[in-house]
Short mmCIF file of C-alpha atoms and ligand atoms in Angstrom, two decimals:
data_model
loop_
_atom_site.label_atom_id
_atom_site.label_comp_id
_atom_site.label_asym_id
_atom_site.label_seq_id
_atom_site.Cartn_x
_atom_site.Cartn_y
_atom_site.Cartn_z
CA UNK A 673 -50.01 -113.28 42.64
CA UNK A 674 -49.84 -115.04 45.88
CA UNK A 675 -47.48 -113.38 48.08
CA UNK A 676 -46.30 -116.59 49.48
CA UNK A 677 -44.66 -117.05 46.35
CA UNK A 678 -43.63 -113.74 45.26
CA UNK A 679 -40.40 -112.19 46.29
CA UNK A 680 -40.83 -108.73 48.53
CA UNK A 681 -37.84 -107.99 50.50
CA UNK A 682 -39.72 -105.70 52.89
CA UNK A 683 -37.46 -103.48 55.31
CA UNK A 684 -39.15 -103.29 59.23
CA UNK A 685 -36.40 -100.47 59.56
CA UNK A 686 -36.17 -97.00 58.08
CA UNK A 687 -32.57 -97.39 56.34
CA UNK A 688 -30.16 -94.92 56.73
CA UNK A 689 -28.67 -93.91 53.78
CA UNK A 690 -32.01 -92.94 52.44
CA UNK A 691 -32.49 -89.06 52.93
CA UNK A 692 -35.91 -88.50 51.50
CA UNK A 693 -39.09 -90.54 51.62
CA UNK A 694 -39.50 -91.85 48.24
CA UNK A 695 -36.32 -93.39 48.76
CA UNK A 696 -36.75 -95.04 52.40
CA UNK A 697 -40.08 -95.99 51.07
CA UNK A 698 -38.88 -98.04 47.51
CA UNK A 699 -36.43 -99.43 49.87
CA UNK A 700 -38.88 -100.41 52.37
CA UNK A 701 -41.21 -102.06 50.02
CA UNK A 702 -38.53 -104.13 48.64
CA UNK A 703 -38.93 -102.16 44.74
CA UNK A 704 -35.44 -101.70 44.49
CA UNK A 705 -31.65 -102.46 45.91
CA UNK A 706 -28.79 -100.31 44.99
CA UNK A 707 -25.27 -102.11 43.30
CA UNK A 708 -23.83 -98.84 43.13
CA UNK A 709 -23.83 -95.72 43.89
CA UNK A 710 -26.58 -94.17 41.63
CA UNK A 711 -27.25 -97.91 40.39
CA UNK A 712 -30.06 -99.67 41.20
CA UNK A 713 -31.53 -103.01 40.46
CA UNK A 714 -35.65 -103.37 39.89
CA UNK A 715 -37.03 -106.02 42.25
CA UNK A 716 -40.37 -107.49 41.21
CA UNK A 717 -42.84 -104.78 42.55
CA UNK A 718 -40.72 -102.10 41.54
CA UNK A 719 -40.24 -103.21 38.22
CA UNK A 720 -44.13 -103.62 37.86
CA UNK A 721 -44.41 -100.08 38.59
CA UNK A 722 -41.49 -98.93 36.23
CA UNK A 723 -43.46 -100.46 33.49
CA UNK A 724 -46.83 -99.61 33.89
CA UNK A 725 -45.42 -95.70 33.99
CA UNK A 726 -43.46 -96.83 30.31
CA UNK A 727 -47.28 -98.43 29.13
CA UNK A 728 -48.69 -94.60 30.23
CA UNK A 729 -45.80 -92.95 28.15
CA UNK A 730 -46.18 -95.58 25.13
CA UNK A 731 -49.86 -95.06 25.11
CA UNK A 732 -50.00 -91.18 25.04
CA UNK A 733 -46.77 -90.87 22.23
CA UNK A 734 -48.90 -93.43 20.37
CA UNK A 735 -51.89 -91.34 20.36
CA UNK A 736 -50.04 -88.29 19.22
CA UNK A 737 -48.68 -90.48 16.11
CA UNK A 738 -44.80 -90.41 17.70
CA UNK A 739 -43.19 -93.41 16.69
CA UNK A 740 -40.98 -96.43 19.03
CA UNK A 741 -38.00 -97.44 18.08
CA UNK A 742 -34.68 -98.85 20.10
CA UNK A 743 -31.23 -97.34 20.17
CA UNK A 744 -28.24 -99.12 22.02
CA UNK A 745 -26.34 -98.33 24.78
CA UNK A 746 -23.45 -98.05 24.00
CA UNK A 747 -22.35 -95.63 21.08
CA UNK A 748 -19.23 -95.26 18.84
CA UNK A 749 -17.36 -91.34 19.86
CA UNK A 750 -17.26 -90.58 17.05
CA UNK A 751 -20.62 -89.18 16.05
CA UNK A 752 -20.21 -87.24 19.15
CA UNK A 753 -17.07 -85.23 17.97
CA UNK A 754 -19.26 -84.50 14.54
CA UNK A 755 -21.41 -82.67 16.68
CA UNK A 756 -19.00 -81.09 18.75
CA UNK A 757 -20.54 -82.78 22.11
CA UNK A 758 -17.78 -85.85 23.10
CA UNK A 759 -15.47 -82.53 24.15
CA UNK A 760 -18.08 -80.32 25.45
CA UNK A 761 -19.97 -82.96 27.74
CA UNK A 762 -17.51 -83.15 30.41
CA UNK A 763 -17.46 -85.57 33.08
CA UNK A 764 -21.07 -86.76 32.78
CA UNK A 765 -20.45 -88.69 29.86
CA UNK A 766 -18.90 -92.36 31.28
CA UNK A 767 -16.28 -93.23 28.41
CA UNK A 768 -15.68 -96.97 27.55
CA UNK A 769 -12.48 -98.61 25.20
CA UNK A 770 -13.41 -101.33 23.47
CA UNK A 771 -10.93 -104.11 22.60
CA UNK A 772 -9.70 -102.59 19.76
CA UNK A 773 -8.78 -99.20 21.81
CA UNK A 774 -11.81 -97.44 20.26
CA UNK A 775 -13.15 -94.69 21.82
CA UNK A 776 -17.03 -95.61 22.69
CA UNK A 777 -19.69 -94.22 26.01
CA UNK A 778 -23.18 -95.45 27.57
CA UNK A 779 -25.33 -93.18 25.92
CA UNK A 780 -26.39 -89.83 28.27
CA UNK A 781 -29.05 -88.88 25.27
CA UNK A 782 -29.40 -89.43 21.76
CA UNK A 783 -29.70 -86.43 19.70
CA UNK A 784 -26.66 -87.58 17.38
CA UNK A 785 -27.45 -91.22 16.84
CA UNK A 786 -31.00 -90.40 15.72
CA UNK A 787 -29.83 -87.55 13.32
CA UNK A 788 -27.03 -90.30 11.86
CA UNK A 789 -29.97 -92.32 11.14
CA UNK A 790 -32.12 -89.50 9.93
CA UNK A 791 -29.91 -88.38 7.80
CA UNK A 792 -29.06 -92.31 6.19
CA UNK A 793 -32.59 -92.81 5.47
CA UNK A 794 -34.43 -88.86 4.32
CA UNK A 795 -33.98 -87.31 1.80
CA UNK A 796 -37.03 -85.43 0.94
CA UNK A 797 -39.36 -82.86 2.69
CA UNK A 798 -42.14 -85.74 1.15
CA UNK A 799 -40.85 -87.93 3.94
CA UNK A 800 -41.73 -85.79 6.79
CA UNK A 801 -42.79 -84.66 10.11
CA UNK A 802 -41.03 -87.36 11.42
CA UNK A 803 -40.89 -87.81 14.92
CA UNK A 804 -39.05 -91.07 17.07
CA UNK A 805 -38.76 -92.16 20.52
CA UNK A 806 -37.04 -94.67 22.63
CA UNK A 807 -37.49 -96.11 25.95
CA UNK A 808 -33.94 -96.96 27.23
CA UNK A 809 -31.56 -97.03 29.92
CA UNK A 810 -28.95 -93.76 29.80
CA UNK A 811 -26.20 -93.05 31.73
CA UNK A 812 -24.91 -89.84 33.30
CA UNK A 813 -22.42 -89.94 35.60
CA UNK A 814 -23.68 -87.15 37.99
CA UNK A 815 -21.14 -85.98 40.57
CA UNK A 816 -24.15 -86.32 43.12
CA UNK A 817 -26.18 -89.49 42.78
CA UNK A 818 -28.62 -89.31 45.48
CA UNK A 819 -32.51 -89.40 46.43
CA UNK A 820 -32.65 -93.06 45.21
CA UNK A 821 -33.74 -93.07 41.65
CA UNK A 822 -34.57 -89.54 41.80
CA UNK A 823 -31.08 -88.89 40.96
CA UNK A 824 -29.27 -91.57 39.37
CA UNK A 825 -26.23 -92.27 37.61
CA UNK A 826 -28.19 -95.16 35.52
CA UNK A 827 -32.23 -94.65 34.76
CA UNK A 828 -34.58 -94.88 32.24
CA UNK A 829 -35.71 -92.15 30.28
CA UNK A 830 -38.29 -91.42 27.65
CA UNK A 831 -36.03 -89.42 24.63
CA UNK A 832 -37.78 -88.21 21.45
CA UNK A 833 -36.50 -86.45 18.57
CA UNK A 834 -39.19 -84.91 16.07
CA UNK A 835 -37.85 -84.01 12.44
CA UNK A 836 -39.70 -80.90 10.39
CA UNK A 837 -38.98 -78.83 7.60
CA UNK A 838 -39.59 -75.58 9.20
CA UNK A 839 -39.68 -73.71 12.49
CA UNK A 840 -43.08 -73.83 12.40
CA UNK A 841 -43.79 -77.31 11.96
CA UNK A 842 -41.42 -77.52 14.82
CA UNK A 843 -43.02 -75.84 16.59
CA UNK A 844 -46.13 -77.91 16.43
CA UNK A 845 -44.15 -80.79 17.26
CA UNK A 846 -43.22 -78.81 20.72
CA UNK A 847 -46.71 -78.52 21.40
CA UNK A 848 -47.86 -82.14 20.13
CA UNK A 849 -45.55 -82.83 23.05
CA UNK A 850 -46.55 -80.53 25.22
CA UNK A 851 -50.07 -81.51 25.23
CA UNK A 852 -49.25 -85.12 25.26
CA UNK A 853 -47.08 -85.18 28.27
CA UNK A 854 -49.67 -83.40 29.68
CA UNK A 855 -52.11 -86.21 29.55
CA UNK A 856 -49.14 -88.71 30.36
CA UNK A 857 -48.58 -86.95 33.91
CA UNK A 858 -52.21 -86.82 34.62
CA UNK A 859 -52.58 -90.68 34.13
CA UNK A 860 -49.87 -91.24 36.82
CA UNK A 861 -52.01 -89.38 39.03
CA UNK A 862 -49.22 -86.06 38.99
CA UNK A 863 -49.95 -82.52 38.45
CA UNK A 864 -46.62 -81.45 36.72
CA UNK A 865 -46.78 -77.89 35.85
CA UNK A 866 -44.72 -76.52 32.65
CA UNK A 867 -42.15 -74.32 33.65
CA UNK A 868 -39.69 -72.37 31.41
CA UNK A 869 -36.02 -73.49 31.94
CA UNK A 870 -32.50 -73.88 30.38
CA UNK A 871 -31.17 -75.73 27.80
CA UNK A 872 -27.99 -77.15 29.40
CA UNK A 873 -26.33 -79.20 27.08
CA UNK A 874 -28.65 -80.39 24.49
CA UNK A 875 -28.71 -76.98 23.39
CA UNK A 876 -31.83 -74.85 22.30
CA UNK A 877 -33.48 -71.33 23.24
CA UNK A 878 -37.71 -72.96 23.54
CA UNK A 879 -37.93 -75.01 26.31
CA UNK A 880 -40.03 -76.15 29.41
CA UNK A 881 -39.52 -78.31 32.10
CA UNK A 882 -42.39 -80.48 33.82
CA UNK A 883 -42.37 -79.96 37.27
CA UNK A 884 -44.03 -81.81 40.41
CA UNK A 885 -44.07 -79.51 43.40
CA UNK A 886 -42.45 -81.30 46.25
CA UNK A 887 -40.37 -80.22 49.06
CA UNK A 888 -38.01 -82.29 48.86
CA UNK A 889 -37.70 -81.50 44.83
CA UNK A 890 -33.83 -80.48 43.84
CA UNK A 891 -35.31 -77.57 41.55
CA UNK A 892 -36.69 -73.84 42.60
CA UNK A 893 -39.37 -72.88 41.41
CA UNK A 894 -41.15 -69.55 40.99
CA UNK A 895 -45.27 -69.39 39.74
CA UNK A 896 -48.36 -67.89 39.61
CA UNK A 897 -50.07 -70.18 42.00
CA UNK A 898 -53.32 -69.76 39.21
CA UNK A 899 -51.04 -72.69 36.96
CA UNK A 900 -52.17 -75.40 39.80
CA UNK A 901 -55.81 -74.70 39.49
CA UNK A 902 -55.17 -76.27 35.29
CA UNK A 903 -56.13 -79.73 34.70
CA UNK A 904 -55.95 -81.62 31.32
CA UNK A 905 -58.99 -83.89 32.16
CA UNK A 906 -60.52 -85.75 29.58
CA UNK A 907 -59.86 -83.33 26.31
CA UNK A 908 -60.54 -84.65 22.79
CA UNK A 909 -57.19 -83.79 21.02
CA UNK A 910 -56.66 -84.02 17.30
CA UNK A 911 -53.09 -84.12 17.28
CA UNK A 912 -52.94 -83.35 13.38
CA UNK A 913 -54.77 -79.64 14.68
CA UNK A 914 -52.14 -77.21 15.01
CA UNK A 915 -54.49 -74.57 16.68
CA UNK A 916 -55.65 -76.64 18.97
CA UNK A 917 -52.21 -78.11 20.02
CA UNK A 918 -50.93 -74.19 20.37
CA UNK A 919 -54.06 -73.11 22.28
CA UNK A 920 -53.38 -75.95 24.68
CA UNK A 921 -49.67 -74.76 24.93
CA UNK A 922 -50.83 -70.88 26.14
CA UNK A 923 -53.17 -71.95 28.49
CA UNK A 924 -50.51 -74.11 30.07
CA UNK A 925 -47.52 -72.19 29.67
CA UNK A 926 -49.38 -68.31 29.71
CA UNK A 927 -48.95 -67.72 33.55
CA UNK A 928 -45.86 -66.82 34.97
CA UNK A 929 -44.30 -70.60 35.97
CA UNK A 930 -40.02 -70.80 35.40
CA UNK A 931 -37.19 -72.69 37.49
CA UNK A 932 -34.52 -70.86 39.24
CA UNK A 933 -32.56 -70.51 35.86
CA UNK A 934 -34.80 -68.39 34.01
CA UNK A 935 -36.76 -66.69 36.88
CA UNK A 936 -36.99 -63.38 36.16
CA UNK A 937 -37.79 -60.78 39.84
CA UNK A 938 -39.40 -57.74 37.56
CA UNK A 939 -41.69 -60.21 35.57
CA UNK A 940 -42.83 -62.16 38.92
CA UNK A 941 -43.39 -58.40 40.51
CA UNK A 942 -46.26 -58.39 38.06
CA UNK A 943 -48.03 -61.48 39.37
CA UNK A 944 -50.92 -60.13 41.87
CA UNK A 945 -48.76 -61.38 45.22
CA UNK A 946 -51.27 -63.17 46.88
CA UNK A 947 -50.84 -65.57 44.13
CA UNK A 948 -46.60 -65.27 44.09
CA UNK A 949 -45.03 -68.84 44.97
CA UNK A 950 -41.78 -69.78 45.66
CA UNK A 951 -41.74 -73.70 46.08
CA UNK A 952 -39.52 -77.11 44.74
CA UNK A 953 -40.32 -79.24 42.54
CA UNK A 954 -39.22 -82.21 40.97
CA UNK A 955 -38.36 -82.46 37.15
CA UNK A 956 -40.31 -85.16 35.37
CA UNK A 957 -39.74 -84.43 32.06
CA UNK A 958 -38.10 -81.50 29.20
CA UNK A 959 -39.24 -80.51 26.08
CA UNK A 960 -36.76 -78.96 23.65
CA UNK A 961 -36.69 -77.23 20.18
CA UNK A 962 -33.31 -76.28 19.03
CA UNK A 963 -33.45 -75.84 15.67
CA UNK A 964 -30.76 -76.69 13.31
CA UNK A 965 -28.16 -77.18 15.82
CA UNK A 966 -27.28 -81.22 14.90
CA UNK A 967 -28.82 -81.09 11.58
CA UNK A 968 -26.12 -78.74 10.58
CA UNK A 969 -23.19 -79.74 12.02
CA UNK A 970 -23.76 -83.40 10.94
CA UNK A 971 -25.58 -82.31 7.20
CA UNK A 972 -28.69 -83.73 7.91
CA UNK A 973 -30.49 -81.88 4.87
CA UNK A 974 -33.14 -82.86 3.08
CA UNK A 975 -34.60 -81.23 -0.59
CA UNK A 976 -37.15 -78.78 -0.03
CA UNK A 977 -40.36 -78.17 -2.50
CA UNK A 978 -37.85 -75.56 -4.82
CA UNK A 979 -34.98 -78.45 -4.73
CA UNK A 980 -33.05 -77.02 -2.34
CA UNK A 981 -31.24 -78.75 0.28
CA UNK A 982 -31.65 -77.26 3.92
CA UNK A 983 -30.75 -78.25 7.39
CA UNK A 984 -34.07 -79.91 9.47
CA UNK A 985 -35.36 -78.24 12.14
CA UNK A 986 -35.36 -80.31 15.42
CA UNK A 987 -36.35 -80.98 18.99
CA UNK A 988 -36.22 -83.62 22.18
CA UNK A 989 -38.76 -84.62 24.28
CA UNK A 990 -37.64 -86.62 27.54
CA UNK A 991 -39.39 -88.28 30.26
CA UNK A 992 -37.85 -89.58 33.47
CA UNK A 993 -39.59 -92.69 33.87
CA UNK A 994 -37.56 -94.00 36.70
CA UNK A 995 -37.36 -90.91 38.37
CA UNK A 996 -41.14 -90.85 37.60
CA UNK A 997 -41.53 -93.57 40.49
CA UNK A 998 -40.29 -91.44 43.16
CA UNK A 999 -41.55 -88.47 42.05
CA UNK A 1000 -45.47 -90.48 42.37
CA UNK A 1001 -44.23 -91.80 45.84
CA UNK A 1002 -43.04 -88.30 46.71
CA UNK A 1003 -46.27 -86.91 45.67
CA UNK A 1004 -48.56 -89.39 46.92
CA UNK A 1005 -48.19 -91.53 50.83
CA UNK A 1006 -48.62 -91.44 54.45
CA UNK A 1007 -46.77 -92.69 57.56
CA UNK A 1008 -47.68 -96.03 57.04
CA UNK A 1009 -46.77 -96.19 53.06
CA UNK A 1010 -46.89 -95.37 50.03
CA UNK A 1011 -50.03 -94.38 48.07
CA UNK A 1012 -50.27 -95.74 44.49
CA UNK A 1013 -52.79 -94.06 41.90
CA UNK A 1014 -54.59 -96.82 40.37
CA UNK A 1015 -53.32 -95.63 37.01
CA UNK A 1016 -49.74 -96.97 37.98
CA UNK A 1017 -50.38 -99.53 40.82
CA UNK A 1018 -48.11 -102.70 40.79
CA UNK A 1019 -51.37 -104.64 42.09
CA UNK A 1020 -54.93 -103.42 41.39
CA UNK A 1021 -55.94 -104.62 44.57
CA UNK A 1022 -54.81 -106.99 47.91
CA UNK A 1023 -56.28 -109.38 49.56
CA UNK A 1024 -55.94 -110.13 53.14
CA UNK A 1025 -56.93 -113.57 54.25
CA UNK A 1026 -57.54 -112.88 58.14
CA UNK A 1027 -57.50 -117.01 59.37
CA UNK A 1028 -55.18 -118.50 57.00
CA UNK A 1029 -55.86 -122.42 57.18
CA UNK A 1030 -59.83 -121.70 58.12
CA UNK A 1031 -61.52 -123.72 55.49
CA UNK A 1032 -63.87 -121.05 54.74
CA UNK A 1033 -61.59 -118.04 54.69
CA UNK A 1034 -59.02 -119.87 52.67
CA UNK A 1035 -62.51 -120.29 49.89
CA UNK A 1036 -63.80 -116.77 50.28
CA UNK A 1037 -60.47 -115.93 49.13
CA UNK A 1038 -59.55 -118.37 46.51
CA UNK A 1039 -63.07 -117.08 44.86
CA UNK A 1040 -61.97 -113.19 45.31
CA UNK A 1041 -58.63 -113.94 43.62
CA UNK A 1042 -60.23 -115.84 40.35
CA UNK A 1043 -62.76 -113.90 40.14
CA UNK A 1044 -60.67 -110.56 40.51
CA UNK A 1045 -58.19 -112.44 37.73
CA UNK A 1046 -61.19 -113.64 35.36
CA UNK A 1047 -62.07 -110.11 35.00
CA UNK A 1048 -58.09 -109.25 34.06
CA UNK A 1049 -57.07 -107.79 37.28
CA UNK A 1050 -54.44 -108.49 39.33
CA UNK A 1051 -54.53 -109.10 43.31
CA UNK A 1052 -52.09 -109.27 45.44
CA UNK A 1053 -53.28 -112.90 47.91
CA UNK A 1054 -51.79 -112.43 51.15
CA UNK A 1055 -51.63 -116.28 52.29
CA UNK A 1056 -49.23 -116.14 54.45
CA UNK A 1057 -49.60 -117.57 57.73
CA UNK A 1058 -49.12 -114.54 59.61
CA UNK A 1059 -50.36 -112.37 62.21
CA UNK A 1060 -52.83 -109.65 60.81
CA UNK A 1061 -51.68 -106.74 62.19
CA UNK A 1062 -48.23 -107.74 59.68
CA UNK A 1063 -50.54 -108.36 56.65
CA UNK A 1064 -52.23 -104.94 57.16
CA UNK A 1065 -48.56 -103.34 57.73
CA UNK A 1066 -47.35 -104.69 54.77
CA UNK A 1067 -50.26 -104.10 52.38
CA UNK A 1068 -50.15 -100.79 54.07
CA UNK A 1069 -46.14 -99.98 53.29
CA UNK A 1070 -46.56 -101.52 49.35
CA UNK A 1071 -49.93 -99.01 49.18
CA UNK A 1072 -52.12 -100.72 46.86
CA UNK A 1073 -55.25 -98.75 46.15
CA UNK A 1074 -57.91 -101.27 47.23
CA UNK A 1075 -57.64 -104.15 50.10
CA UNK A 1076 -60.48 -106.91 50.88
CA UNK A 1077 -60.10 -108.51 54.25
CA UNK A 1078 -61.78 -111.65 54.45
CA UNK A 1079 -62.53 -113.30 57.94
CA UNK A 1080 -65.04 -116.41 59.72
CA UNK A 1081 -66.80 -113.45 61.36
CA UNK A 1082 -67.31 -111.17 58.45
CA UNK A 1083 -68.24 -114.50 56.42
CA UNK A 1084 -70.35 -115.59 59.00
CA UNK A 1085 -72.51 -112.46 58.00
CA UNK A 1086 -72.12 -113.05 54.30
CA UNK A 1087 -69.57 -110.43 54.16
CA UNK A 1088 -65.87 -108.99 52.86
CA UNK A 1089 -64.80 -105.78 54.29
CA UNK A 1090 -63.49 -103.13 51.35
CA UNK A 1091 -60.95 -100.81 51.89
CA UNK A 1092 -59.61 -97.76 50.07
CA UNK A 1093 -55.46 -97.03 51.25
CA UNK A 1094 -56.18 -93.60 50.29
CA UNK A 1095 -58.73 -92.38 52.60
CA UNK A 1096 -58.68 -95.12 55.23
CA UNK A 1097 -62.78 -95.60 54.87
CA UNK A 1098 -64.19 -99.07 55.03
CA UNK A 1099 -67.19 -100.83 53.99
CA UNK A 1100 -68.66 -104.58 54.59
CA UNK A 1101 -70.07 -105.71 51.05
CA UNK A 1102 -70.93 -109.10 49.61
CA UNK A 1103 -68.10 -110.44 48.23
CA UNK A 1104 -69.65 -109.59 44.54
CA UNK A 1105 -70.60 -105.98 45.24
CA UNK A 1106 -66.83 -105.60 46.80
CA UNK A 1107 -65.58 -107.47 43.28
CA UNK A 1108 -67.75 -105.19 41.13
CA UNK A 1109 -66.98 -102.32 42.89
CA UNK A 1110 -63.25 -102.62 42.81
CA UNK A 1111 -63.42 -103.76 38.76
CA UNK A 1112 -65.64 -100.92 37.82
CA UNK A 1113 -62.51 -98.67 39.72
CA UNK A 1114 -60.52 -100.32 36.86
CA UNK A 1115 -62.51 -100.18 33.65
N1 LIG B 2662 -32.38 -85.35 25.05
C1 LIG B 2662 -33.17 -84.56 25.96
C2 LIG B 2662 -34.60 -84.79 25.77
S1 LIG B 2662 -34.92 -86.44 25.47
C3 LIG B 2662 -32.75 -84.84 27.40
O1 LIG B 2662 -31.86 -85.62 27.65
N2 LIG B 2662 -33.41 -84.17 28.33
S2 LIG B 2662 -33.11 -84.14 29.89
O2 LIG B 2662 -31.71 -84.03 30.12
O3 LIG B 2662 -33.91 -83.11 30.43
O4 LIG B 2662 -33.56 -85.51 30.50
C4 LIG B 2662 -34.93 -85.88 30.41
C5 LIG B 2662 -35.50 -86.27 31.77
O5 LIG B 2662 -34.75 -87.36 32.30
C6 LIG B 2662 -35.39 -85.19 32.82
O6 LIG B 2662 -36.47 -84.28 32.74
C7 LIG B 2662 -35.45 -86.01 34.11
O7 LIG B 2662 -36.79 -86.26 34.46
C8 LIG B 2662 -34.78 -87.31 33.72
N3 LIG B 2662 -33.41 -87.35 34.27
C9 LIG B 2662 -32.34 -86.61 33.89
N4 LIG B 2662 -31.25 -86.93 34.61
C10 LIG B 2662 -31.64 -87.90 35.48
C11 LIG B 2662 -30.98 -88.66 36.50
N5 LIG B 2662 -29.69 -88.47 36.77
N6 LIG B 2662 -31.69 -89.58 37.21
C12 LIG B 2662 -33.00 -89.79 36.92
N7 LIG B 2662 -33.67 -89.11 35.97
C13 LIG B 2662 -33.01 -88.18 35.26
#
């Protein structure tokens, strides 16, 4: 992309309503606007970012043999009151008329439209585990919408439901997603930490939020600071291996780790105290198994192996992948911008054309930017004819991980100059060692 032709609103002033830096940064970079409160549009970078974290998420559910699928919006009430939930959700839950005067609402989750279509389709214990996802837009209508998309009243979440026959096949579907977000959150570039929380209102008695520690996070957390030296890494997981997934579960979940809602003082006490931490954090994602809950109030049975019908045993798995966004910027920038791991950057890499209109720089950069896009990258081209100092502040603010300046002098000397946003440090290559080095970043 050249940026002469792209479209990045960027802000030269901090704006005001924005209280925390993820916020005054998406702003900033000209990733999002707000339309109301709590309701954002995506501008071009931001949406670049958005999907790349829903590619992560597909990728990983994928792997651990989850299925996609696509649920609308907008839902009738009335499998709500089957379950008991258009009543009990309150004033979350934005309620729409249609023409007709029937009662309908943007969807806050989705537990009872999957079971409705569980429950028109299985019949057999033959036909499972099953276990769905969506990608979609939900709404809640939060009393506080703040933080940007941190705390919407619109955003995009990761929801899936797994289907088993028992508790304990449940139970492995827990863990298939524990493990799996897992992973997911280390692609991003997070470390979010399992914590044991509360149910609210999708119900349950198992459950653990993800958390990123952050001080500007809305939750409290209390661990044993031990849980921060655990990394995933590069595990080979059979997600079919039930041991394996469970194993994975206790050594994640073993040490003491729970939000404000479950934190327990005499269980904490036990925790050597050098290693007590009180912190926030920022939820990224919940895990759930509740059991029978919607299966039985909406008779979603199936015939067991004696020919008996019983109620399935259920969970849901949710990611905030807009919230995700913030929570990366949150974790990861500087004074002069945000940071992006290379596993989520909207650009792999910019390009910063020093003498815009100098026959020679304009070539040296022409050739980065095929080159870079033969090899299926994508560079930002900064041909703009602008001062340098501004290209370096905006590259800078947008925080790509890798920027090539190209100028007569360097060129002069057969050279690019290479620089990484996160640590600052710069190097003068060829222009194919720079292009090699920042592909092999990539592959
Ligand atoms: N049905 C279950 C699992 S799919 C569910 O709705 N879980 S949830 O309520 O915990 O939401 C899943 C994730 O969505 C949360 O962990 C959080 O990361 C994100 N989320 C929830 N509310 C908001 C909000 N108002 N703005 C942005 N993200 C949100």
């Amino acid at each position: 992309m050249r940026l002469s032709r792209y479209f990045l609103p960027v802000l030269k002033e901090n704006p005001a309503e924005a209280q925390i830096v993820s916020h005054r940064l998406m702003l900033r970079a000209g990733m999002i606007k707000q339309s109301a409160a709590g309701i954002y549009s995506w501008l071009p970078l931001g949406l670049k970012v958005l999907k790349n974290i829903e590619t992560i998420v597909h990728e990983e559910q994928a792997k651990a043999g989850h299925l996609a699928m696509l649920m609308p919006t907008i839902q009738s009430a009335d499998l709500w009151r089957e379950s008991g939930r258009y009543d009990d959700y309150g004033e979350e839950m934005l309620r729409i008329k249609d023409r007709h005067g029937r009662d309908m609402l943007f969807t806050p989750t989705a537990e009872e439209l999957i079971t409705d279509i569980f429950r028109g389709h299985v019949t057999s214990y033959k036909d499972m585990p099953l276990t769905m996802y969506q990608i979609q837009w939900k709404f809640r209508d939060e009393r506080r919408p703040r933080f940007g998309v941190m705390r919407g009243r619109e955003f995009y979440m990761k929801d899936g439901y797994n289907f088993d026959l028992t508790k304990e096949d449940a139970m492995h579907a827990y863990n298939r997603h524990l493990v799996s977000y897992l992973r997911t959150y280390e692609r991003m570039g997070l470390q979010a930490i399992p914590m044991r929380a509360d149910s609210g209102p999708i119900g349950g008695d198992d459950t653990h939020e993800f958390l990123v520690l952050a001080e500007t996070g809305e939750s409290e957390v209390f661990y044993d600071s031990a849980v921060t030296d655990l990394t995933f890494g590069d595990r080979d997981i059979n997600y079919d291996d039930k041991a394996q997934c469970q194993s994975i579960m206790e050594e994640f979940t073993t040490k003491y780790a729970r939000t404000d809602e479950t934190h327990d003082e005499a269980l904490f006490a036990e925790v050597p105290q050098e290693r007590r931490k009180v912190a926030r954090g920022i939820e990224v994602g919940q895990i759930f198994y509740f059991g029978t809950k919607y299966s039985e109030a909406m008779g979603a049975t199936v015939q067991d192996a004696d020919g008996k019908q019983v109620p399935v045993h259920m969970g849901s798995h949710g990611i905030g992948v807009s919230r995700l966004v913030g929570a990366i910027i949150e974790a990861s920038h500087d004074d002069k911008g945000i940071i992006w791991p290379e596993g989520v950057t909207p650009f792999h890499c910019g390009i910063v054309n020093l003498k815009q209109g100098d026959a020679e720089a304009d070539a040296a950069c022409e050739d980065l930017y095929r080159q870079l896009t033969k090899a299926g990258l994508e560079p930002l081209y900064d041909d703009r004819n602008e001062r340098a100092g501004g290209k370096f502040a905006t590259m800078d603010l947008i925080g790509l991980p890798w920027r090539l300046t190209v100028g007569p002098r360097g060129l002069k000397n057969g050279v690019v100059e290479l620089t990484c946003r996160k640590t600052g440090d710069s190097e003068e290559l060829t222009p194919e060692a720079a292009i090699a080095k920042v592909i092999a970043r990539y592959m």
